PDB file of C-alpha atoms in Angstrom:
ATOM      1  CA  MET A   1       0.476  -0.230  -0.110  1.00 77.00           C
ATOM      2  CA  THR A   2       1.790   3.357  -0.943  1.00 91.00           C
ATOM      3  CA  THR A   3       2.371   6.765   1.541  1.00 91.00           C
ATOM      4  CA  LYS A   4      -0.675   8.323  -0.184  1.00 90.00           C
ATOM      5  CA  LYS A   5      -3.189   5.314   0.351  1.00 93.00           C
ATOM      6  CA  ILE A   6      -2.448   5.311   3.384  1.00 94.00           C
ATOM      7  CA  HIS A   7      -2.327   9.206   4.636  1.00 95.00           C
ATOM      8  CA  TYR A   8      -6.265   8.797   2.775  1.00 93.00           C
ATOM      9  CA  LEU A   9      -7.588   5.921   5.437  1.00 94.00           C
ATOM     10  CA  SER A  10      -5.820   7.539   8.154  1.00 95.00           C
ATOM     11  CA  GLY A  11      -7.990  11.273   6.934  1.00 94.00           C
ATOM     12  CA  LEU A  12     -11.114   9.390   6.798  1.00 94.00           C
ATOM     13  CA  THR A  13     -10.579   8.390  10.447  1.00 95.00           C
ATOM     14  CA  ILE A  14      -9.649  11.082  11.576  1.00 96.00           C
ATOM     15  CA  THR A  15     -11.941  12.862   9.746  1.00 96.00           C
ATOM     16  CA  ILE A  16     -15.128  11.230  11.353  1.00 95.00           C
ATOM     17  CA  PHE A  17     -14.139  12.278  14.936  1.00 95.00           C
ATOM     18  CA  ILE A  18     -12.784  15.838  14.165  1.00 96.00           C
ATOM     19  CA  ALA A  19     -16.103  16.420  12.434  1.00 96.00           C
ATOM     20  CA  LEU A  20     -18.299  14.775  15.447  1.00 96.00           C
ATOM     21  CA  HIS A  21     -15.315  17.621  17.498  1.00 96.00           C
ATOM     22  CA  LEU A  22     -16.091  20.263  15.949  1.00 97.00           C
ATOM     23  CA  PHE A  23     -20.324  19.764  15.790  1.00 97.00           C
ATOM     24  CA  ASN A  24     -19.519  19.533  19.909  1.00 97.00           C
ATOM     25  CA  HIS A  25     -17.683  22.494  19.841  1.00 96.00           C
ATOM     26  CA  SER A  26     -20.392  24.861  17.699  1.00 96.00           C
ATOM     27  CA  CYS A  27     -22.823  24.009  20.249  1.00 95.00           C
ATOM     28  CA  SER A  28     -20.725  25.661  22.643  1.00 93.00           C
ATOM     29  CA  ILE A  29     -22.896  28.670  20.932  1.00 93.00           C
ATOM     30  CA  PHE A  30     -25.903  27.155  24.227  1.00 92.00           C
ATOM     31  CA  GLY A  31     -23.593  27.569  26.519  1.00 90.00           C
ATOM     32  CA  ALA A  32     -20.872  25.607  28.411  1.00 91.00           C
ATOM     33  CA  ASN A  33     -23.006  23.579  30.095  1.00 92.00           C
ATOM     34  CA  GLN A  34     -25.409  22.015  26.720  1.00 94.00           C
ATOM     35  CA  HIS A  35     -21.044  22.282  25.162  1.00 95.00           C
ATOM     36  CA  ILE A  36     -20.013  19.741  28.136  1.00 95.00           C
ATOM     37  CA  GLU A  37     -23.824  18.019  28.143  1.00 96.00           C
ATOM     38  CA  MET A  38     -22.965  17.345  23.871  1.00 97.00           C
ATOM     39  CA  MET A  39     -19.211  16.287  24.431  1.00 96.00           C
ATOM     40  CA  ASN A  40     -20.737  12.756  27.045  1.00 96.00           C
ATOM     41  CA  THR A  41     -22.631  11.661  24.897  1.00 96.00           C
ATOM     42  CA  LEU A  42     -20.203  11.631  22.211  1.00 96.00           C
ATOM     43  CA  ARG A  43     -17.919  10.796  24.420  1.00 95.00           C
ATOM     44  CA  LEU A  44     -19.768   7.681  24.989  1.00 92.00           C
ATOM     45  CA  PHE A  45     -18.816   6.573  21.509  1.00 91.00           C
ATOM     46  CA  TYR A  46     -14.465   8.223  21.287  1.00 92.00           C
ATOM     47  CA  ARG A  47     -13.776   8.148  24.885  1.00 91.00           C
ATOM     48  CA  ASN A  48     -13.132   3.676  24.919  1.00 91.00           C
ATOM     49  CA  ILE A  49     -10.253   2.260  24.797  1.00 93.00           C
ATOM     50  CA  PHE A  50     -10.731   0.405  21.345  1.00 94.00           C
ATOM     51  CA  VAL A  51     -12.028   2.996  19.269  1.00 94.00           C
ATOM     52  CA  GLU A  52      -9.440   5.570  21.435  1.00 94.00           C
ATOM     53  CA  THR A  53      -6.730   3.268  19.880  1.00 95.00           C
ATOM     54  CA  ILE A  54      -7.581   3.290  16.191  1.00 95.00           C
ATOM     55  CA  LEU A  55      -7.394   7.051  16.750  1.00 95.00           C
ATOM     56  CA  PHE A  56      -4.081   7.501  17.743  1.00 95.00           C
ATOM     57  CA  ILE A  57      -2.730   4.836  15.710  1.00 96.00           C
ATOM     58  CA  ALA A  58      -4.509   6.503  12.805  1.00 96.00           C
ATOM     59  CA  VAL A  59      -3.301  10.459  13.693  1.00 96.00           C
ATOM     60  CA  ILE A  60       0.568   8.804  14.180  1.00 96.00           C
ATOM     61  CA  THR A  61       0.590   7.452  11.047  1.00 96.00           C
ATOM     62  CA  GLN A  62      -0.980  10.923   9.461  1.00 96.00           C
ATOM     63  CA  ILE A  63       1.516  12.663  11.415  1.00 96.00           C
ATOM     64  CA  VAL A  64       3.961  10.330   9.539  1.00 95.00           C
ATOM     65  CA  SER A  65       2.608  10.093   6.497  1.00 95.00           C
ATOM     66  CA  GLY A  66       1.578  13.606   6.158  1.00 93.00           C
ATOM     67  CA  LEU A  67       5.446  14.349   6.485  1.00 94.00           C
ATOM     68  CA  LYS A  68       7.027  13.045   4.214  1.00 93.00           C
ATOM     69  CA  LEU A  69       3.986  13.778   1.052  1.00 92.00           C
ATOM     70  CA  PHE A  70       5.737  16.976   1.923  1.00 92.00           C
ATOM     71  CA  ALA A  71       8.917  16.741   1.300  1.00 91.00           C
ATOM     72  CA  ASP A  72       8.283  14.282  -1.295  1.00 88.00           C
ATOM     73  CA  TYR A  73       5.772  16.979  -3.043  1.00 86.00           C
ATOM     74  CA  ARG A  74       5.964  20.676  -1.501  1.00 85.00           C
ATOM     75  CA  LYS A  75       7.823  21.239  -4.406  1.00 84.00           C
ATOM     76  CA  GLU A  76       5.848  20.089  -7.214  1.00 84.00           C
ATOM     77  CA  ALA A  77       2.003  22.300  -6.103  1.00 83.00           C
ATOM     78  CA  LYS A  78       1.773  23.957  -9.446  1.00 83.00           C
ATOM     79  CA  SER A  79      -2.476  25.133  -8.522  1.00 87.00           C
ATOM     80  CA  ASN A  80      -3.853  27.567  -5.361  1.00 89.00           C
ATOM     81  CA  PHE A  81      -5.533  24.529  -3.866  1.00 90.00           C
ATOM     82  CA  GLU A  82      -2.279  21.658  -4.167  1.00 91.00           C
ATOM     83  CA  ARG A  83      -0.252  24.345  -2.245  1.00 92.00           C
ATOM     84  CA  LEU A  84      -3.063  24.946  -0.039  1.00 94.00           C
ATOM     85  CA  HIS A  85      -3.255  20.861   0.461  1.00 94.00           C
ATOM     86  CA  ILE A  86       0.402  21.448   0.888  1.00 94.00           C
ATOM     87  CA  TRP A  87       0.493  23.237   3.281  1.00 95.00           C
ATOM     88  CA  THR A  88      -2.368  22.637   5.677  1.00 96.00           C
ATOM     89  CA  GLY A  89      -1.346  19.674   5.877  1.00 95.00           C
ATOM     90  CA  LEU A  90       2.547  20.667   6.972  1.00 95.00           C
ATOM     91  CA  TYR A  91       0.103  23.077   9.381  1.00 97.00           C
ATOM     92  CA  LEU A  92      -2.423  19.984  10.649  1.00 96.00           C
ATOM     93  CA  SER A  93       0.612  17.388  11.426  1.00 95.00           C
ATOM     94  CA  VAL A  94       1.911  19.995  13.817  1.00 95.00           C
ATOM     95  CA  PHE A  95      -1.416  20.922  15.241  1.00 97.00           C
ATOM     96  CA  PHE A  96      -1.983  16.936  15.578  1.00 96.00           C
ATOM     97  CA  VAL A  97       1.893  17.050  17.623  1.00 95.00           C
ATOM     98  CA  ILE A  98       0.573  19.503  19.995  1.00 95.00           C
ATOM     99  CA  HIS A  99      -2.366  19.244  20.936  1.00 95.00           C
ATOM    100  CA  LEU A 100      -2.356  15.471  21.422  1.00 94.00           C
ATOM    101  CA  THR A 101       0.043  15.867  24.036  1.00 95.00           C
ATOM    102  CA  ALA A 102      -1.363  18.687  25.588  1.00 94.00           C
ATOM    103  CA  VAL A 103      -4.521  15.842  26.186  1.00 94.00           C
ATOM    104  CA  LEU A 104      -2.225  13.427  27.227  1.00 93.00           C
ATOM    105  CA  GLY A 105      -1.023  15.670  29.744  1.00 95.00           C
ATOM    106  CA  GLY A 106      -3.850  17.390  31.051  1.00 94.00           C
ATOM    107  CA  ARG A 107      -5.554  14.321  31.843  1.00 93.00           C
ATOM    108  CA  HIS A 108      -2.590  12.085  33.117  1.00 93.00           C
ATOM    109  CA  PHE A 109       0.043  14.388  34.450  1.00 94.00           C
ATOM    110  CA  LEU A 110      -2.513  17.165  35.488  1.00 94.00           C
ATOM    111  CA  HIS A 111      -5.410  14.502  35.925  1.00 94.00           C
ATOM    112  CA  LEU A 112      -7.850  17.711  34.894  1.00 95.00           C
ATOM    113  CA  ASP A 113     -11.237  16.801  32.871  1.00 95.00           C
ATOM    114  CA  THR A 114      -9.762  17.552  29.136  1.00 95.00           C
ATOM    115  CA  ASN A 115     -13.917  19.015  28.787  1.00 94.00           C
ATOM    116  CA  PHE A 116     -14.465  22.407  27.652  1.00 94.00           C
ATOM    117  CA  TYR A 117     -13.075  24.443  30.009  1.00 94.00           C
ATOM    118  CA  PHE A 118      -9.754  22.843  29.150  1.00 94.00           C
ATOM    119  CA  GLY A 119     -10.130  23.751  25.815  1.00 88.00           C
ATOM    120  CA  VAL A 120     -11.009  27.531  26.878  1.00 92.00           C
ATOM    121  CA  ALA A 121      -8.812  28.871  29.216  1.00 92.00           C
ATOM    122  CA  GLY A 122      -5.678  29.643  27.193  1.00 91.00           C
ATOM    123  CA  LEU A 123      -8.224  31.086  24.367  1.00 91.00           C
ATOM    124  CA  ASN A 124      -9.709  33.822  27.392  1.00 90.00           C
ATOM    125  CA  SER A 125      -6.820  34.537  28.769  1.00 88.00           C
ATOM    126  CA  PHE A 126      -4.189  37.475  28.374  1.00 88.00           C
ATOM    127  CA  PRO A 127      -1.223  36.554  27.071  1.00 90.00           C
ATOM    128  CA  THR A 128      -1.833  32.961  26.134  1.00 91.00           C
ATOM    129  CA  ASN A 129      -4.317  33.632  23.804  1.00 91.00           C
ATOM    130  CA  LEU A 130      -2.086  35.199  21.603  1.00 93.00           C
ATOM    131  CA  PHE A 131      -0.915  31.766  21.029  1.00 94.00           C
ATOM    132  CA  PHE A 132      -4.353  29.836  21.287  1.00 94.00           C
ATOM    133  CA  ILE A 133      -6.407  32.151  18.804  1.00 94.00           C
ATOM    134  CA  PRO A 134      -4.722  31.728  16.078  1.00 96.00           C
ATOM    135  CA  TYR A 135      -3.346  28.347  17.277  1.00 96.00           C
ATOM    136  CA  TYR A 136      -6.928  27.328  16.718  1.00 97.00           C
ATOM    137  CA  GLY A 137      -8.296  29.011  14.303  1.00 96.00           C
ATOM    138  CA  LEU A 138      -5.503  27.567  12.238  1.00 97.00           C
ATOM    139  CA  ALA A 139      -6.209  24.419  12.367  1.00 97.00           C
ATOM    140  CA  ILE A 140      -9.892  24.877  12.577  1.00 97.00           C
ATOM    141  CA  ILE A 141      -9.642  26.398   8.738  1.00 97.00           C
ATOM    142  CA  SER A 142      -6.775  24.184   7.585  1.00 97.00           C
ATOM    143  CA  PHE A 143      -8.297  21.371   8.013  1.00 97.00           C
ATOM    144  CA  PHE A 144     -11.371  22.623   5.553  1.00 98.00           C
ATOM    145  CA  GLY A 145      -9.392  24.120   3.556  1.00 97.00           C
ATOM    146  CA  HIS A 146      -7.136  20.211   3.029  1.00 96.00           C
ATOM    147  CA  ILE A 147     -10.730  18.921   2.529  1.00 96.00           C
ATOM    148  CA  ALA A 148     -11.308  21.859  -0.408  1.00 96.00           C
ATOM    149  CA  SER A 149      -8.370  21.404  -1.233  1.00 94.00           C
ATOM    150  CA  ILE A 150      -8.470  17.604  -1.786  1.00 93.00           C
ATOM    151  CA  HIS A 151     -12.471  17.801  -3.064  1.00 93.00           C
ATOM    152  CA  SER A 152     -11.122  20.100  -5.772  1.00 90.00           C
ATOM    153  CA  LYS A 153      -8.513  17.594  -6.851  1.00 87.00           C
ATOM    154  CA  LYS A 154     -10.947  14.467  -6.802  1.00 85.00           C
ATOM    155  CA  MET A 155     -14.941  15.672  -8.520  1.00 84.00           C
ATOM    156  CA  LYS A 156     -13.685  15.243 -11.754  1.00 76.00           C
ATOM    157  CA  LYS A 157     -17.539  17.607 -12.339  1.00 78.00           C
ATOM    158  CA  SER A 158     -19.784  20.468 -12.075  1.00 80.00           C
ATOM    159  CA  ILE A 159     -22.441  19.779 -10.075  1.00 77.00           C
ATOM    160  CA  GLY A 160     -25.486  22.327 -11.104  1.00 72.00           C
ATOM    161  CA  GLY A 161     -22.940  25.461 -12.939  1.00 75.00           C
ATOM    162  CA  PHE A 162     -20.452  24.745  -9.768  1.00 82.00           C
ATOM    163  CA  THR A 163     -17.216  23.814 -10.867  1.00 87.00           C
ATOM    164  CA  PRO A 164     -15.675  21.463  -8.167  1.00 86.00           C
ATOM    165  CA  ASP A 165     -12.791  24.309  -8.081  1.00 89.00           C
ATOM    166  CA  SER A 166     -16.170  26.520  -7.135  1.00 92.00           C
ATOM    167  CA  GLN A 167     -17.125  23.680  -5.222  1.00 94.00           C
ATOM    168  CA  ALA A 168     -14.252  23.263  -3.118  1.00 94.00           C
ATOM    169  CA  SER A 169     -14.706  27.203  -2.337  1.00 95.00           C
ATOM    170  CA  ALA A 170     -17.685  26.781  -1.120  1.00 95.00           C
ATOM    171  CA  ILE A 171     -16.093  23.921   1.529  1.00 96.00           C
ATOM    172  CA  PHE A 172     -13.926  26.635   2.094  1.00 96.00           C
ATOM    173  CA  ILE A 173     -16.285  29.003   3.080  1.00 97.00           C
ATOM    174  CA  PHE A 174     -17.567  27.203   4.780  1.00 97.00           C
ATOM    175  CA  GLY A 175     -15.158  26.360   7.140  1.00 97.00           C
ATOM    176  CA  LEU A 176     -14.478  29.850   8.093  1.00 97.00           C
ATOM    177  CA  CYS A 177     -17.887  30.217   9.243  1.00 97.00           C
ATOM    178  CA  VAL A 178     -17.959  27.308  11.257  1.00 97.00           C
ATOM    179  CA  THR A 179     -14.330  28.457  12.933  1.00 97.00           C
ATOM    180  CA  LEU A 180     -16.783  32.190  13.387  1.00 96.00           C
ATOM    181  CA  ILE A 181     -19.054  29.570  15.336  1.00 95.00           C
ATOM    182  CA  ILE A 182     -16.815  28.197  17.586  1.00 96.00           C
ATOM    183  CA  PHE A 183     -14.635  31.026  18.435  1.00 95.00           C
ATOM    184  CA  TYR A 184     -17.996  33.179  19.466  1.00 93.00           C
ATOM    185  CA  GLY A 185     -19.195  30.364  21.660  1.00 93.00           C
ATOM    186  CA  LEU A 186     -15.907  29.422  23.188  1.00 92.00           C
ATOM    187  CA  THR A 187     -15.100  32.876  23.812  1.00 89.00           C
ATOM    188  CA  ASN A 188     -15.908  35.208  27.254  1.00 74.00           C
ATOM    189  CA  HIS A 189     -16.039  38.719  25.826  1.00 67.00           C
ATOM    190  CA  PHE A 190     -19.558  36.675  23.455  1.00 66.00           C
ATOM    191  CA  THR A 191     -21.298  33.865  25.612  1.00 65.00           C
ATOM    192  CA  GLY A 192     -19.510  34.767  29.488  1.00 75.00           C
ATOM    193  CA  VAL A 193     -17.527  32.543  30.341  1.00 80.00           C
ATOM    194  CA  THR A 194     -16.329  31.120  33.458  1.00 84.00           C
ATOM    195  CA  ILE A 195     -12.770  29.569  33.852  1.00 88.00           C
ATOM    196  CA  PRO A 196     -13.277  27.404  36.842  1.00 91.00           C
ATOM    197  CA  LYS A 197      -9.863  27.713  39.223  1.00 91.00           C
ATOM    198  CA  GLU A 198      -8.707  23.909  38.687  1.00 93.00           C
ATOM    199  CA  TYR A 199      -7.800  25.405  35.458  1.00 92.00           C
ATOM    200  CA  ASN A 200      -6.125  27.986  36.242  1.00 90.00           C
ATOM    201  CA  ILE A 201      -2.831  26.561  36.581  1.00 91.00           C
ATOM    202  CA  LEU A 202      -3.437  26.045  32.248  1.00 90.00           C
ATOM    203  CA  ILE A 203      -2.349  29.589  31.873  1.00 87.00           C
ATOM    204  CA  GLY A 204       0.011  30.133  34.909  1.00 82.00           C
ATOM    205  CA  LYS A 205      -2.139  30.989  37.465  1.00 76.00           C
TER     206      LYS A 205
END
């Protein structure tokens, strides 16, 4: 099996989880309690040794294969979507390394529930938000950008007069909208998020 095929299959696996994860984050526009309630429901599916092991293997596979593909093809990218594919993939690889390390560290070393408050503590505090706003924002945008670029490459025909590139642009714009919705829900300037004191360790308090 080629590196591209392995990367594609691991990506499909991760995409299912990310879609659920972003849907969960979108629920934050209704408040922290609704976000946590939905998270607890979704955890019945993915917070078990079997699914978590599959996800962990898929993420590691995605990182390793993605970095190899980046090294092999970054100079061959010609169109805007090809370049978007290459560079969003690189950012997602870096994000996965940082995010996975942070979540595992928070769970096993800090003994925190890596729930809504684990994600928003740094996002709602200065100066840590100077890192976390672009960190999270670029991750969501890169995810949709990666999907859009793959769609542009694999889609062979127009739909309703929209070319594959137009369809891919629509996917990317949808991703930008999702990013704004999620940031609205996760930011205390809009929804009045109050961080419990046990999470202050994440922001050096």
